[in-house]
Short mmCIF file of C-alpha atoms and ligand atoms in Angstrom, two decimals:
data_model
loop_
_atom_site.label_atom_id
_atom_site.label_comp_id
_atom_site.label_asym_id
_atom_site.label_seq_id
_atom_site.Cartn_x
_atom_site.Cartn_y
_atom_site.Cartn_z
CA MET A 614 -3.69 14.67 36.07
CA ASP A 615 -5.50 17.46 34.22
CA HIS A 616 -4.21 19.51 31.36
CA ALA A 617 -2.97 22.39 33.51
CA ALA A 618 -1.06 19.96 35.71
CA THR A 619 0.46 18.32 32.63
CA HIS A 620 1.64 21.69 31.43
CA GLY A 621 2.94 22.74 34.80
CA ARG A 622 5.10 19.63 34.84
CA LEU A 623 6.68 20.27 31.44
CA SER A 624 10.14 21.74 30.99
CA ALA A 625 10.35 25.28 29.63
CA ALA A 626 11.71 23.91 26.35
CA ASN A 627 8.62 21.76 25.82
CA ARG A 628 6.17 24.40 26.98
CA ASP A 629 7.73 26.63 24.37
CA PHE A 630 7.58 23.89 21.73
CA ILE A 631 3.95 22.97 22.45
CA ALA A 632 2.91 26.63 22.15
CA ARG A 633 4.44 26.95 18.67
CA LYS A 634 2.52 26.44 15.43
CA HIS A 635 3.03 22.87 14.24
CA ARG A 636 3.42 22.87 10.50
CA LEU A 637 4.73 20.70 7.69
CA LEU A 638 8.43 20.56 6.84
CA ILE A 639 8.73 20.91 3.07
CA ASP A 640 11.94 21.91 1.29
CA GLY A 641 13.48 23.18 4.50
CA GLN A 642 10.54 25.47 5.31
CA TRP A 643 7.77 25.09 7.87
CA VAL A 644 4.52 25.62 5.98
CA GLU A 645 0.78 25.34 6.55
CA ALA A 646 -1.15 22.57 4.85
CA ARG A 647 -2.50 23.77 1.48
CA SER A 648 -6.01 23.21 2.81
CA GLY A 649 -5.23 25.30 5.90
CA LYS A 650 -6.62 22.46 8.02
CA THR A 651 -5.25 21.32 11.37
CA PHE A 652 -6.05 18.41 13.67
CA ALA A 653 -5.97 17.97 17.43
CA VAL A 654 -3.38 16.01 19.39
CA TYR A 655 -4.40 14.61 22.79
CA ASP A 656 -2.67 13.75 26.03
CA PRO A 657 -3.63 10.08 26.49
CA ALA A 658 -3.25 10.33 30.27
CA SER A 659 -6.06 12.89 30.50
CA GLY A 660 -7.82 12.78 27.14
CA GLN A 661 -7.29 16.55 26.85
CA GLN A 662 -6.08 18.39 23.82
CA ILE A 663 -2.43 19.48 23.87
CA ALA A 664 -1.83 20.89 20.41
CA GLN A 665 -3.14 21.51 16.92
CA VAL A 666 -1.02 20.21 14.05
CA ALA A 667 -1.16 20.88 10.31
CA GLU A 668 -3.26 18.29 8.53
CA GLY A 669 -1.41 17.47 5.32
CA GLY A 670 -3.24 16.20 2.27
CA ALA A 671 -2.37 14.73 -1.12
CA GLU A 672 -1.39 18.16 -2.48
CA ASP A 673 1.12 18.58 0.35
CA ILE A 674 2.55 15.16 -0.43
CA ASP A 675 3.00 16.35 -4.03
CA ARG A 676 4.95 19.37 -2.82
CA ALA A 677 7.06 17.30 -0.44
CA VAL A 678 7.84 14.65 -3.06
CA ALA A 679 8.84 17.37 -5.55
CA ALA A 680 11.21 18.87 -2.95
CA ALA A 681 12.66 15.44 -2.16
CA ARG A 682 13.11 14.79 -5.90
CA ARG A 683 14.98 18.07 -6.41
CA ALA A 684 17.17 17.39 -3.40
CA PHE A 685 17.93 13.92 -4.70
CA GLU A 686 18.70 14.85 -8.30
CA ASP A 687 20.27 18.31 -8.13
CA GLY A 688 20.88 19.37 -4.58
CA PRO A 689 24.13 19.51 -2.66
CA TRP A 690 23.03 16.30 -0.90
CA SER A 691 23.54 14.05 -3.92
CA ARG A 692 27.06 15.40 -4.39
CA LEU A 693 28.18 14.97 -0.79
CA LYS A 694 31.10 12.63 -0.26
CA PRO A 695 30.26 9.54 1.83
CA THR A 696 32.30 10.84 4.79
CA GLU A 697 30.36 14.12 4.74
CA ARG A 698 27.02 12.33 4.53
CA GLY A 699 28.02 9.95 7.31
CA LYS A 700 29.17 12.84 9.50
CA LEU A 701 25.81 14.60 9.09
CA VAL A 702 23.90 11.47 10.10
CA TRP A 703 26.24 11.00 13.07
CA ARG A 704 25.84 14.69 13.99
CA LEU A 705 22.07 14.27 14.09
CA GLY A 706 22.65 11.53 16.70
CA ASP A 707 24.69 14.04 18.75
CA VAL A 708 22.02 16.74 18.38
CA LEU A 709 19.36 14.27 19.52
CA GLU A 710 21.48 13.32 22.49
CA ALA A 711 21.92 16.97 23.45
CA HIS A 712 18.11 17.20 23.58
CA ALA A 713 17.55 13.77 25.16
CA ASP A 714 15.63 14.90 28.26
CA GLU A 715 13.38 17.20 26.31
CA LEU A 716 12.61 14.54 23.68
CA ALA A 717 11.89 11.87 26.30
CA GLU A 718 9.49 14.23 28.02
CA LEU A 719 7.72 15.13 24.79
CA GLU A 720 7.35 11.45 23.95
CA ALA A 721 5.91 10.64 27.39
CA LEU A 722 3.41 13.47 26.98
CA ASP A 723 2.28 12.68 23.44
CA ASN A 724 2.36 8.87 23.47
CA GLY A 725 1.74 8.32 27.19
CA LYS A 726 4.68 5.97 27.69
CA PRO A 727 6.59 6.05 30.99
CA ILE A 728 9.22 8.76 30.83
CA SER A 729 11.72 6.34 32.38
CA ASP A 730 11.29 4.09 29.30
CA ALA A 731 11.53 7.01 26.88
CA ARG A 732 14.79 8.02 28.60
CA ALA A 733 16.23 4.53 28.79
CA VAL A 734 15.10 3.13 25.44
CA ASP A 735 13.47 5.37 22.82
CA VAL A 736 15.91 8.28 22.83
CA PRO A 737 19.27 6.51 23.38
CA PHE A 738 18.37 3.79 20.85
CA GLY A 739 17.60 6.55 18.33
CA CYS A 740 20.97 8.24 18.95
CA GLU A 741 22.85 4.95 18.66
CA LEU A 742 21.01 4.05 15.48
CA LEU A 743 21.94 7.33 13.80
CA ARG A 744 25.59 6.80 14.65
CA TYR A 745 25.57 3.17 13.57
CA MET A 746 23.93 3.97 10.23
CA GLY A 747 26.13 7.05 9.72
CA GLY A 748 29.08 4.65 9.97
CA TRP A 749 27.79 2.66 7.00
CA SER A 750 27.85 5.66 4.63
CA THR A 751 31.55 5.08 3.88
CA LYS A 752 31.17 1.31 3.56
CA ILE A 753 28.51 0.89 0.88
CA THR A 754 30.49 -0.88 -1.81
CA GLY A 755 30.18 -3.17 -4.82
CA GLN A 756 32.41 -5.91 -6.19
CA HIS A 757 34.71 -6.49 -9.08
CA ILE A 758 33.11 -9.29 -11.09
CA PRO A 759 35.04 -11.69 -13.38
CA ILE A 760 33.34 -12.17 -16.77
CA SER A 761 33.38 -15.43 -18.77
CA ALA A 762 32.39 -14.10 -22.21
CA PRO A 763 35.10 -13.88 -24.88
CA GLY A 764 37.13 -10.69 -24.89
CA GLU A 765 38.64 -8.58 -22.19
CA TRP A 766 36.28 -7.11 -19.66
CA HIS A 767 36.14 -4.88 -16.69
CA ALA A 768 32.91 -5.43 -14.77
CA TYR A 769 31.75 -4.39 -11.35
CA SER A 770 28.67 -3.86 -9.24
CA MET A 771 27.84 -0.75 -7.28
CA ARG A 772 25.17 0.21 -4.82
CA GLU A 773 23.28 3.44 -5.39
CA PRO A 774 20.64 5.12 -3.25
CA VAL A 775 17.15 4.00 -4.30
CA GLY A 776 15.98 7.63 -4.62
CA VAL A 777 13.00 9.37 -3.06
CA VAL A 778 11.52 7.31 -0.25
CA GLY A 779 8.16 7.59 1.49
CA GLN A 780 8.20 6.46 5.10
CA ILE A 781 5.00 5.89 7.05
CA ILE A 782 5.28 5.22 10.76
CA PRO A 783 3.08 4.24 13.73
CA TRP A 784 2.51 5.76 17.16
CA ASN A 785 3.98 3.13 19.50
CA PHE A 786 7.58 4.49 19.39
CA PRO A 787 7.01 7.77 17.55
CA LEU A 788 10.53 9.24 17.67
CA LEU A 789 12.36 5.93 17.51
CA MET A 790 10.28 4.78 14.51
CA ALA A 791 11.06 8.05 12.73
CA VAL A 792 14.79 7.60 13.35
CA TRP A 793 14.58 3.87 12.57
CA LYS A 794 13.30 4.84 9.13
CA ILE A 795 15.35 7.93 8.28
CA ALA A 796 18.77 6.78 9.57
CA PRO A 797 19.51 4.05 6.98
CA ALA A 798 17.83 6.01 4.16
CA LEU A 799 20.00 9.06 4.87
CA ALA A 800 23.13 6.96 5.29
CA ALA A 801 22.45 5.46 1.85
CA GLY A 802 21.96 8.93 0.30
CA CYS A 803 18.18 8.87 -0.27
CA THR A 804 15.81 11.77 0.28
CA ILE A 805 12.70 11.36 2.36
CA VAL A 806 9.05 12.22 2.86
CA LEU A 807 8.08 11.08 6.35
CA LYS A 808 4.44 10.62 7.47
CA PRO A 809 4.14 10.31 11.28
CA ALA A 810 1.10 8.71 12.95
CA GLU A 811 -1.73 11.15 13.58
CA GLN A 812 -1.92 10.19 17.28
CA THR A 813 1.71 11.16 17.93
CA PRO A 814 3.15 13.74 15.53
CA LEU A 815 4.97 15.96 18.04
CA SER A 816 8.37 14.31 18.44
CA ALA A 817 8.68 13.91 14.65
CA ILE A 818 8.07 17.64 14.24
CA ARG A 819 10.71 18.38 16.86
CA LEU A 820 13.02 15.93 15.07
CA GLY A 821 12.42 17.94 11.87
CA GLU A 822 13.64 21.08 13.64
CA LEU A 823 16.72 19.22 14.88
CA ILE A 824 17.38 17.83 11.39
CA MET A 825 17.53 21.39 10.04
CA GLU A 826 19.69 22.43 13.01
CA ALA A 827 22.12 19.58 12.27
CA GLY A 828 22.65 21.05 8.79
CA PHE A 829 20.83 18.76 6.36
CA PRO A 830 20.14 20.58 3.08
CA PRO A 831 16.53 21.60 2.33
CA GLY A 832 14.34 18.87 0.84
CA VAL A 833 16.43 15.95 2.14
CA VAL A 834 13.91 15.22 4.89
CA ASN A 835 10.33 16.44 4.49
CA ILE A 836 7.66 15.76 7.10
CA VAL A 837 3.96 15.73 6.35
CA THR A 838 1.72 15.21 9.37
CA GLY A 839 -1.89 14.10 8.96
CA ASP A 840 -4.08 11.01 8.97
CA GLY A 841 -4.16 8.09 6.55
CA THR A 842 -4.84 10.39 3.56
CA PRO A 843 -1.29 11.71 3.07
CA GLY A 844 -0.02 8.21 3.87
CA ALA A 845 -2.11 6.72 1.07
CA ALA A 846 -1.05 9.51 -1.33
CA LEU A 847 2.59 8.82 -0.51
CA ALA A 848 2.26 5.07 -1.04
CA ALA A 849 0.57 5.65 -4.41
CA HIS A 850 2.79 8.52 -5.62
CA ARG A 851 4.30 7.98 -9.08
CA ASP A 852 7.51 9.84 -8.27
CA VAL A 853 8.32 7.95 -5.09
CA ASP A 854 10.88 5.18 -5.64
CA LYS A 855 10.30 3.25 -2.44
CA VAL A 856 7.84 3.14 0.42
CA ALA A 857 8.72 1.84 3.89
CA PHE A 858 5.87 1.22 6.29
CA THR A 859 5.50 0.16 9.91
CA GLY A 860 2.02 -0.47 11.27
CA SER A 861 -0.89 -2.86 10.98
CA THR A 862 -0.91 -5.82 8.59
CA GLU A 863 -4.23 -4.51 7.26
CA VAL A 864 -2.78 -1.16 6.15
CA GLY A 865 0.41 -2.95 5.02
CA LYS A 866 -1.66 -4.81 2.42
CA MET A 867 -3.15 -1.49 1.24
CA ILE A 868 0.37 -0.09 0.87
CA VAL A 869 1.33 -3.00 -1.38
CA GLN A 870 -1.67 -2.34 -3.62
CA ALA A 871 -1.05 1.40 -3.74
CA ALA A 872 2.61 0.80 -4.58
CA ALA A 873 1.73 -1.34 -7.60
CA GLY A 874 1.00 1.72 -9.79
CA ASN A 875 4.67 2.48 -10.38
CA LEU A 876 6.00 -0.74 -8.83
CA LYS A 877 7.92 1.22 -6.24
CA LYS A 878 10.00 -0.88 -3.87
CA VAL A 879 8.19 -1.80 -0.67
CA SER A 880 9.37 -2.77 2.79
CA LEU A 881 6.91 -3.57 5.56
CA GLU A 882 7.20 -4.10 9.29
CA LEU A 883 3.80 -5.29 10.45
CA GLY A 884 2.03 -6.91 13.35
CA GLY A 885 2.84 -9.94 15.44
CA LYS A 886 1.49 -12.51 17.87
CA SER A 887 4.80 -13.64 19.19
CA PRO A 888 5.19 -16.77 21.31
CA ALA A 889 7.29 -16.87 24.48
CA ILE A 890 8.01 -20.51 25.32
CA VAL A 891 9.01 -21.44 28.87
CA PHE A 892 10.62 -24.86 29.46
CA PRO A 893 10.42 -26.63 32.83
CA ASP A 894 14.15 -26.09 33.45
CA ALA A 895 13.98 -22.33 32.84
CA ASP A 896 15.52 -20.05 35.46
CA LEU A 897 12.25 -18.55 36.69
CA SER A 898 14.05 -15.64 38.33
CA VAL A 899 14.87 -14.62 34.75
CA ALA A 900 11.80 -15.95 32.92
CA ILE A 901 9.21 -14.29 35.17
CA PRO A 902 10.42 -10.68 34.84
CA GLY A 903 11.44 -11.42 31.26
CA ALA A 904 7.99 -12.62 30.20
CA ALA A 905 6.38 -9.75 32.13
CA ASN A 906 8.56 -7.26 30.28
CA GLY A 907 7.82 -9.12 27.05
CA ILE A 908 4.14 -8.24 27.28
CA PHE A 909 3.87 -5.22 29.60
CA PHE A 910 6.71 -3.10 28.19
CA ASN A 911 5.20 -0.08 26.41
CA MET A 912 1.76 -1.30 27.59
CA GLY A 913 2.02 -4.20 25.15
CA GLN A 914 2.04 -1.75 22.24
CA CYS A 915 5.00 -3.50 20.64
CA CYS A 916 4.83 -5.40 17.37
CA THR A 917 7.08 -8.00 19.02
CA ALA A 918 5.09 -8.29 22.28
CA GLY A 919 5.23 -11.81 23.76
CA SER A 920 1.46 -12.15 23.72
CA ARG A 921 1.20 -15.94 23.61
CA LEU A 922 3.01 -17.37 26.63
CA PHE A 923 3.48 -21.15 26.42
CA VAL A 924 4.44 -22.53 29.82
CA HIS A 925 5.27 -26.13 30.71
CA GLU A 926 2.80 -27.54 33.23
CA LYS A 927 5.59 -28.27 35.74
CA VAL A 928 6.20 -24.54 36.19
CA PHE A 929 2.84 -23.12 35.08
CA ASP A 930 1.50 -22.23 38.54
CA LYS A 931 4.80 -20.69 39.65
CA MET A 932 4.92 -18.63 36.48
CA MET A 933 1.35 -17.41 36.97
CA THR A 934 1.99 -16.39 40.58
CA GLY A 935 5.26 -14.73 39.62
CA LEU A 936 3.74 -12.88 36.67
CA SER A 937 0.79 -11.68 38.74
CA ASP A 938 3.23 -10.36 41.36
CA GLU A 939 5.19 -8.59 38.63
CA ALA A 940 1.97 -7.07 37.25
CA ALA A 941 0.96 -5.87 40.74
CA LYS A 942 4.32 -4.12 41.14
CA LEU A 943 3.86 -2.02 38.00
CA LYS A 944 2.74 1.46 39.01
CA ILE A 945 0.00 2.73 36.71
CA GLY A 946 -0.02 6.46 36.02
CA PRO A 947 0.63 9.27 33.54
CA GLY A 948 3.79 8.77 31.51
CA LEU A 949 5.24 12.03 32.79
CA GLU A 950 5.37 10.82 36.40
CA PRO A 951 8.86 9.49 37.11
CA ASP A 952 7.79 6.28 38.90
CA THR A 953 5.12 5.26 36.36
CA ARG A 954 5.71 1.82 34.86
CA ILE A 955 2.40 1.49 32.98
CA GLY A 956 1.13 4.58 31.19
CA PRO A 957 -2.10 4.97 29.25
CA LEU A 958 -2.68 3.36 25.86
CA VAL A 959 -2.14 5.83 23.05
CA SER A 960 -5.75 6.70 22.22
CA GLU A 961 -9.41 6.28 22.97
CA GLU A 962 -9.60 4.02 19.89
CA GLN A 963 -6.93 1.70 21.28
CA LEU A 964 -8.63 1.69 24.68
CA GLN A 965 -11.87 0.55 23.01
CA ARG A 966 -10.01 -2.01 20.95
CA VAL A 967 -8.12 -3.57 23.86
CA THR A 968 -11.08 -3.59 26.28
CA GLY A 969 -13.12 -5.09 23.43
CA TYR A 970 -10.63 -7.99 23.28
CA LEU A 971 -10.84 -8.42 27.07
CA GLU A 972 -14.61 -8.66 26.78
CA SER A 973 -14.37 -11.11 23.88
CA GLY A 974 -11.91 -13.29 25.84
CA ARG A 975 -14.25 -13.48 28.81
CA GLN A 976 -17.23 -14.23 26.58
CA GLN A 977 -15.36 -17.02 24.82
CA GLY A 978 -14.47 -18.60 28.18
CA ALA A 979 -10.98 -17.36 29.02
CA GLU A 980 -10.16 -16.99 32.72
CA VAL A 981 -8.68 -13.76 34.06
CA VAL A 982 -5.69 -14.46 36.35
CA THR A 983 -5.02 -10.79 36.99
CA GLY A 984 -6.21 -7.45 35.57
CA GLY A 985 -8.88 -7.64 32.91
CA ASN A 986 -10.27 -4.11 33.01
CA ARG A 987 -9.79 -0.48 32.24
CA HIS A 988 -7.94 1.35 35.02
CA GLY A 989 -9.71 4.45 36.36
CA ASN A 990 -12.11 6.52 34.32
CA GLN A 991 -9.87 9.29 33.02
CA GLY A 992 -7.33 8.74 30.26
CA TYR A 993 -6.83 5.47 28.39
CA PHE A 994 -5.38 3.13 31.03
CA VAL A 995 -5.71 -0.65 30.96
CA GLN A 996 -4.61 -3.01 33.75
CA PRO A 997 -1.80 -5.44 32.98
CA THR A 998 -3.73 -8.61 32.26
CA ILE A 999 -3.08 -12.37 32.19
CA LEU A 1000 -5.65 -14.69 30.60
CA THR A 1001 -5.63 -18.49 30.92
CA ARG A 1002 -7.81 -21.40 29.81
CA THR A 1003 -7.75 -20.00 26.31
CA THR A 1004 -8.27 -22.15 23.24
CA PRO A 1005 -6.58 -21.73 19.85
CA GLU A 1006 -9.81 -20.51 18.20
CA MET A 1007 -10.32 -17.57 20.55
CA LYS A 1008 -9.86 -14.10 19.10
CA VAL A 1009 -7.55 -13.16 21.98
CA VAL A 1010 -5.20 -15.98 20.93
CA ARG A 1011 -5.40 -15.42 17.17
CA GLU A 1012 -5.41 -11.64 16.79
CA GLU A 1013 -2.93 -8.94 17.69
CA ILE A 1014 -4.35 -7.11 20.72
CA PHE A 1015 -1.61 -4.46 20.99
CA GLY A 1016 -2.23 -3.96 24.69
CA PRO A 1017 -0.91 -5.29 28.03
CA VAL A 1018 -2.72 -8.61 27.65
CA VAL A 1019 -1.05 -12.03 27.55
CA CYS A 1020 -2.64 -15.42 26.90
CA ALA A 1021 -0.90 -18.01 29.09
CA ILE A 1022 -1.10 -21.45 27.51
CA ARG A 1023 -0.21 -24.66 29.38
CA TYR A 1024 1.63 -27.50 27.63
CA GLY A 1025 2.75 -30.85 28.95
CA ASP A 1026 5.29 -32.57 26.71
CA ASP A 1027 8.80 -31.92 25.43
CA ASP A 1028 8.33 -32.69 21.74
CA LEU A 1029 10.06 -29.77 20.02
CA ASP A 1030 8.23 -30.28 16.73
CA ARG A 1031 4.88 -30.05 18.44
CA ILE A 1032 5.93 -27.02 20.48
CA ALA A 1033 7.19 -25.31 17.34
CA LYS A 1034 3.99 -26.15 15.49
CA GLU A 1035 1.90 -24.53 18.19
CA GLY A 1036 4.20 -21.51 18.37
CA ASN A 1037 4.00 -21.17 14.59
CA ALA A 1038 0.20 -21.50 14.50
CA THR A 1039 -0.33 -17.84 13.57
CA ASP A 1040 -0.38 -15.76 10.39
CA TYR A 1041 2.37 -13.65 11.91
CA GLY A 1042 6.08 -14.40 12.22
CA LEU A 1043 7.83 -11.45 13.78
CA ALA A 1044 9.50 -12.76 16.93
CA ALA A 1045 9.66 -15.58 19.48
CA SER A 1046 11.44 -16.18 22.76
CA ILE A 1047 12.64 -19.40 24.37
CA TRP A 1048 13.29 -19.71 28.08
CA THR A 1049 15.49 -22.64 29.16
CA ARG A 1050 18.87 -23.47 30.72
CA ASP A 1051 19.45 -26.07 27.99
CA ILE A 1052 21.10 -24.04 25.30
CA GLY A 1053 21.15 -27.00 22.85
CA ILE A 1054 17.36 -27.33 23.07
CA ALA A 1055 17.03 -23.57 22.65
CA HIS A 1056 19.04 -23.54 19.40
CA LYS A 1057 17.20 -26.60 18.05
CA LEU A 1058 13.87 -24.90 18.67
CA ALA A 1059 15.16 -21.59 17.27
CA ARG A 1060 15.59 -23.31 13.90
CA LYS A 1061 12.03 -24.58 13.89
CA LEU A 1062 10.33 -21.27 14.71
CA LYS A 1063 9.09 -19.21 11.79
CA ALA A 1064 10.01 -15.78 13.10
CA GLY A 1065 12.36 -12.98 12.04
CA SER A 1066 13.82 -12.66 15.56
CA VAL A 1067 14.31 -15.51 18.01
CA TRP A 1068 15.43 -14.57 21.49
CA ILE A 1069 16.84 -16.94 24.09
CA ASN A 1070 16.24 -16.03 27.75
CA VAL A 1071 15.23 -12.51 26.76
CA HIS A 1072 12.29 -10.89 24.96
CA ASN A 1073 11.88 -7.61 23.04
CA PHE A 1074 15.61 -7.43 22.40
CA ASN A 1075 16.73 -5.21 19.54
CA ASP A 1076 20.15 -3.99 18.58
CA VAL A 1077 21.24 -1.59 15.85
CA ALA A 1078 23.31 -4.38 14.29
CA LEU A 1079 20.69 -7.17 14.37
CA PRO A 1080 18.53 -7.53 11.25
CA PHE A 1081 14.91 -7.02 12.25
CA GLY A 1082 11.73 -7.94 10.38
CA GLY A 1083 9.05 -10.50 9.85
CA TYR A 1084 8.28 -13.88 8.32
CA LYS A 1085 4.80 -14.52 6.88
CA GLN A 1086 2.33 -11.64 7.35
CA SER A 1087 4.67 -9.76 9.67
CA GLY A 1088 6.36 -8.05 6.78
CA TRP A 1089 8.85 -7.76 3.94
CA GLY A 1090 12.51 -6.90 4.35
CA ARG A 1091 14.86 -6.41 7.29
CA GLU A 1092 15.70 -3.21 9.06
CA MET A 1093 18.78 -2.63 11.29
CA GLY A 1094 22.26 -3.90 10.45
CA TYR A 1095 23.61 -3.77 6.91
CA GLU A 1096 20.33 -5.19 5.63
CA ALA A 1097 18.75 -1.81 6.31
CA ILE A 1098 21.26 -0.21 3.95
CA GLU A 1099 20.39 -2.83 1.34
CA LEU A 1100 16.72 -1.80 1.67
CA TYR A 1101 17.58 1.73 0.59
CA THR A 1102 19.97 0.93 -2.26
CA GLU A 1103 19.77 -0.52 -5.77
CA THR A 1104 22.51 -2.64 -7.28
CA LYS A 1105 23.89 -1.58 -10.64
CA ALA A 1106 26.07 -3.88 -12.74
CA VAL A 1107 28.54 -2.16 -15.06
CA ALA A 1108 30.34 -4.18 -17.75
CA ALA A 1109 32.93 -2.72 -20.13
CA LEU A 1110 34.41 -4.49 -23.16
CA LEU A 1111 38.01 -3.28 -23.17
P1 NAP B 876 -2.18 1.81 11.13
O1 NAP B 876 -3.49 2.27 10.63
O2 NAP B 876 -1.52 0.68 10.46
O3 NAP B 876 -1.23 3.11 11.13
C1 NAP B 876 0.15 3.13 10.83
C2 NAP B 876 0.47 4.32 9.93
O4 NAP B 876 -0.15 4.16 8.66
C3 NAP B 876 -0.04 5.65 10.46
O5 NAP B 876 0.88 6.67 10.13
C4 NAP B 876 -1.32 5.80 9.70
O6 NAP B 876 -1.80 7.11 9.64
C5 NAP B 876 -0.93 5.31 8.34
N1 NAP B 876 -2.05 4.92 7.48
C6 NAP B 876 -3.33 4.63 7.83
N2 NAP B 876 -4.04 4.28 6.74
C7 NAP B 876 -3.20 4.35 5.68
C8 NAP B 876 -3.33 4.10 4.29
N3 NAP B 876 -4.47 3.70 3.76
N4 NAP B 876 -2.25 4.28 3.49
C9 NAP B 876 -1.09 4.67 4.01
N5 NAP B 876 -0.89 4.92 5.31
C10 NAP B 876 -1.94 4.77 6.14
O7 NAP B 876 -2.27 1.48 12.67
P2 NAP B 876 -3.38 1.99 13.72
O8 NAP B 876 -4.72 2.10 13.08
O9 NAP B 876 -2.85 3.18 14.39
O10 NAP B 876 -3.38 0.79 14.75
C11 NAP B 876 -4.19 -0.34 14.49
C12 NAP B 876 -3.48 -1.61 14.87
O11 NAP B 876 -2.28 -1.72 14.11
C13 NAP B 876 -2.99 -1.71 16.30
O12 NAP B 876 -3.99 -2.08 17.18
C14 NAP B 876 -1.91 -2.73 16.17
O13 NAP B 876 -2.46 -4.02 16.18
C15 NAP B 876 -1.31 -2.43 14.82
N6 NAP B 876 -0.08 -1.62 14.94
C16 NAP B 876 1.11 -2.22 14.71
C17 NAP B 876 2.28 -1.49 14.86
C18 NAP B 876 3.62 -2.10 14.63
O14 NAP B 876 4.60 -1.61 15.20
N7 NAP B 876 3.75 -3.12 13.81
C19 NAP B 876 2.23 -0.16 15.25
C20 NAP B 876 0.98 0.44 15.44
C21 NAP B 876 -0.15 -0.32 15.28
P3 NAP B 876 -2.83 7.52 10.77
O15 NAP B 876 -2.13 7.51 12.04
O16 NAP B 876 -3.19 8.89 10.41
O17 NAP B 876 -3.99 6.58 10.67
MG1 MG B 877 -5.48 2.89 11.30
#
C-alpha cells in the first residue's frame, strides 16, 4: 500500500490531524521546538513519510519542566479537591472513548499494528485505565498512628503527590503507554512532562489535544516529542521529582544513572524473555492459540511476549503443528486493513534487528519450523516464526528479540524445581505462563517462577487492577492497581505533642 493509498483510507478526522503542524505541548500551548527543528514520522507498512513533528531538545524540556513546576506549586490543579481531580481523569477516559475509532486508526497508521487490535485492546484499555485511576483520587489516604513515647500525641501518615514527573515511553503501544503513565500520576495529583517514542509520536500529540479539551489546566500535562535527547534531559533534570520509564533494559540503566544527580525517584518497566511452560496434560485447544497469541500478538513487540516456549515432549509435536497452523492463519498486511492480523514491525531499525536475530539463530544451529524471513520487500514485515533445536547459549534464547519469533524448547520430566530453574535462567523476570489442567501444579510452579506476572492458561493478560512490573532486570516498581498510585505519592508522617 503506497502513501496515497494510506491517506485515501484514512478518516477525515485523521487526514485533518495529519495535515496539521505537530508541535510541543508546553503550558497549555502548542509551540515549536526552540531549535525550530522537526523530524520525520514514517508509515511502517510502506516506509513512506507521513508527518513532520517538532524535535524537542534539552531547552524545551527546561520550559516544560518549569511549566509543570508552576502547575504543581501554584496552579489551580494543586488546589483541586480529590473528587474534582478524579472527575477530570475520568472525563479524559470519556473523551478518549468518544474518539476511539479515530485513535485506533491513527495508532494503526503510525505504529503499524492491526487496527482490530488497536480497537479491541489499546484504546479501550486506555479508557478503562483512566476511569480506574480516576476512582483512586478520592481514596488516597493515610493512617492514624499510635505513639509509644511519653506524653499525649496525635500522629498520622498522609500520602502526597510526588511532584513533577518525567515519563518516557516506547513505541509498542504508543497511546496505551502514554495513558498507562499519565493516569495514575494525574490521579495522585502530580504534573507531567511526557516524552513519546520518536517512532510513534502521533497518538500522544492527539492525546495532548484531548487532554486540553477535557479541561486540564495548562502545565499539568506537557508533551515534548523528539529522540533520546529530550528523554535524557528529562531523566537528568534537577527539578524533576520522579522519572518513570518503559523501554529497553539498556536505556533503563542510563535512566538510573541520569537520575542520580538529584536522586529523583525512579520506576522502570523494561524488557523480558518470558517463558510459557506447557505441561503434557494441558488443554491444547487452549494452549495452542494461547501460546500463539503470547508471541505473535503485536508482532511480538510486547515486553511480556512468551518468547521461550517450554513444551513437554509428550505434546511437543502436536504443539508445533498447531502453532504452525495458527501462524499460517495470521493474515500479514498493513495495520489499516481490517483483516490484518500481523502488521509491520515499527521501524526499519527493528526489521534489521529482528532479521539479524533470525540469521544468528540459523547460524548457531537453530531449526526453523515455520517463517524465518522478512515478508515482502516493502515496509517492515516479518513472518511469524518458530525456532526449535535451540540451546541455552544461543542469542535467540538469551536476548529479547522483540519480534514475532519464539524459541520452542522440548523438556522431558516433571520436576518442578528443574522446570522453574530453566524458566528462570534469564536476566529478565517480567512474566511467565503455565499451561496445565492441574491447578495445584500450576500454583506450585507459580511460586517458584521469578516473574512479576504469572499467568495460568493465558498469556499477555493485563488488567487495570493487577499490579504489573518486573523482577530482576525487568524493572523497578509496579504499575496498575493501587501500587501505581503508590509510585506517584510520597508518605509524610506528622506527629504532634498535645
Ligand atoms: P529505547 O531506546 O529503550 O526507547 C524507549 C524510550 O526511551 C524512547 O522514548 C526513547 O526515545 C527514549 N530514550 C532513548 N535513549 C534515551 C536516553 N538516553 N535517556 C532517556 N530516554 C531515552 O527502545 P528502542 O531503542 O526503541 O528499542 C530497542 C529495544 O528495546 C527493542 O528491540 C526492545 O527489545 C526493547 N523495548 C522494550 C519495550 C518495553 O515495552 N519494555 C518497548 C520498546 C522497546 P527515542 O524513541 O527517541 O529513542
Ligand atoms: Mg533506542
